[in-house]
């Protein structure tokens, strides 16, 4: 039994086959259409899926945004061009003729990481710090898969903080994300992206170090909140910022300064680029089991 797994992100659409032994093969990628009109996305999906005809028995999708009964809506209009109520599951079922499940991409990644660590932990929170900040929560071996569950980037970090793309003010995402790090840069760092600012921080640039520390501090406080809220057993950190050299260690050092009750082990994500694909496939198995 092969699962056709699809990952829909803000910049890329990826697809691959995943077999019963959880091996990934025939991975392909296309760019997410810049014009995120529903027809443009349907066309890109149809091109991507053509090569997989007759090779899978079911489809599992991980997608950025809010997933409600197979319907996709972008929470932050900066992502996916503000796509509104796109019938993702129905569209892919029509294109492939196969049964299909849809999960938010960070929820899918959380499920993949949970499956990897389930011998040790029953409560796990996955946090991705990348262009945005997202997450997925597993409580007592169950993934919280509700439409907004795990959108922890849009919890409050600082009431005096900057406006967030979601419409709230001072969200974790507006302070800790790669986009937020780049936006807050000034003087000689103005116009640089998060990757360049990280390189400057590594080289000892004080403002760059401050921007990275501010992001790590927001993630540290988020983790303490998650511990208080869910008694999560462990946190898995992913995303391009979350996995940047030295970032997780900074979050750990800041967390170590908080009272013992808020301490929780922090792991680097095991599945990196394939977390969404693998998580969706594992979840579809779990659903049909
Ligand atoms: Zn927000």
Coordinates of N, CA and C in Angstrom, one line a residue, residues 178 181-182 185 188-189 192-213 240-241 243-247 250:
X178 N 11.3 34.3 11.5 CA 12.3 34.8 10.6 C 11.9 36.2 10.0
X181 N 12.2 38.8 12.7 CA 13.6 39.2 13.0 C 14.1 40.2 11.9
X182 N 13.7 39.9 10.6 CA 14.2 40.7 9.5 C 13.5 42.1 9.6
X185 N 15.0 44.5 12.2 CA 16.4 45.0 12.0 C 16.5 46.4 11.5
X188 N 22.5 49.2 9.9 CA 23.2 48.5 8.8 C 22.6 47.1 8.6
X189 N 21.7 46.6 9.4 CA 21.1 45.3 9.2 C 19.8 45.4 8.4
X192 N 18.2 43.1 5.5 CA 18.8 41.8 5.5 C 17.7 40.7 5.9
X193 N 17.9 39.5 5.4 CA 16.9 38.5 5.8 C 17.4 37.7 7.1
X194 N 16.6 36.9 7.6 CA 16.9 36.2 8.9 C 18.2 35.4 8.8
X195 N 18.4 34.8 7.6 CA 19.7 34.0 7.5 C 20.9 34.8 7.6
X196 N 20.8 36.0 6.9 CA 22.0 37.0 7.0 C 22.2 37.5 8.4
X197 N 21.0 37.8 9.1 CA 21.1 38.3 10.4 C 21.7 37.2 11.4
X198 N 21.4 36.0 11.2 CA 22.0 34.9 12.0 C 23.5 34.8 11.7
X199 N 23.9 35.0 10.5 CA 25.3 35.0 10.2 C 26.0 36.1 10.9
X200 N 25.4 37.3 10.9 CA 26.0 38.4 11.7 C 26.1 38.2 13.2
X201 N 25.0 37.5 13.7 CA 25.0 37.2 15.1 C 26.2 36.3 15.5
X202 N 26.4 35.3 14.6 CA 27.5 34.3 14.8 C 28.8 35.0 14.8
X203 N 28.9 36.1 14.0 CA 30.2 36.9 13.9 C 30.3 37.9 15.0
X204 N 29.3 38.0 15.9 CA 29.5 38.8 17.1 C 28.8 40.2 16.9
X205 N 28.0 40.4 15.9 CA 27.3 41.7 15.7 C 26.3 41.9 16.8
X206 N 26.4 43.0 17.7 CA 25.5 43.1 18.8 C 24.1 43.2 18.5
X207 N 23.7 44.0 17.5 CA 22.2 44.1 17.2 C 21.7 42.8 16.7
X208 N 22.5 42.1 15.8 CA 22.0 40.8 15.3 C 21.8 39.8 16.5
X209 N 22.8 39.8 17.4 CA 22.7 39.0 18.6 C 21.4 39.3 19.4
X210 N 21.1 40.6 19.5 CA 20.0 41.0 20.3 C 18.7 40.5 19.6
X211 N 18.6 40.6 18.3 CA 17.4 40.2 17.6 C 17.2 38.7 17.7
X212 N 18.3 37.9 17.7 CA 18.1 36.5 17.8 C 17.7 36.1 19.3
X213 N 18.3 36.8 20.2 CA 18.0 36.6 21.6 C 16.6 36.9 21.9
X240 N 13.5 26.6 9.9 CA 14.9 27.1 9.6 C 15.5 28.0 10.7
X241 N 14.7 28.7 11.4 CA 15.2 29.5 12.6 C 15.4 28.5 13.7
X243 N 16.1 25.5 13.8 CA 17.2 24.5 13.7 C 18.5 25.3 13.3
X244 N 18.5 26.6 13.3 CA 19.7 27.4 13.0 C 20.8 27.1 14.2
X245 N 22.0 27.1 13.8 CA 23.1 26.8 14.7 C 23.0 27.7 16.0
X246 N 22.9 27.0 17.2 CA 23.0 27.7 18.4 C 21.6 28.2 18.9
X247 N 20.6 28.2 18.1 CA 19.3 28.7 18.5 C 18.7 27.9 19.6
X250 N 20.2 28.5 22.9 CA 19.8 29.8 23.5 C 18.5 29.7 24.2

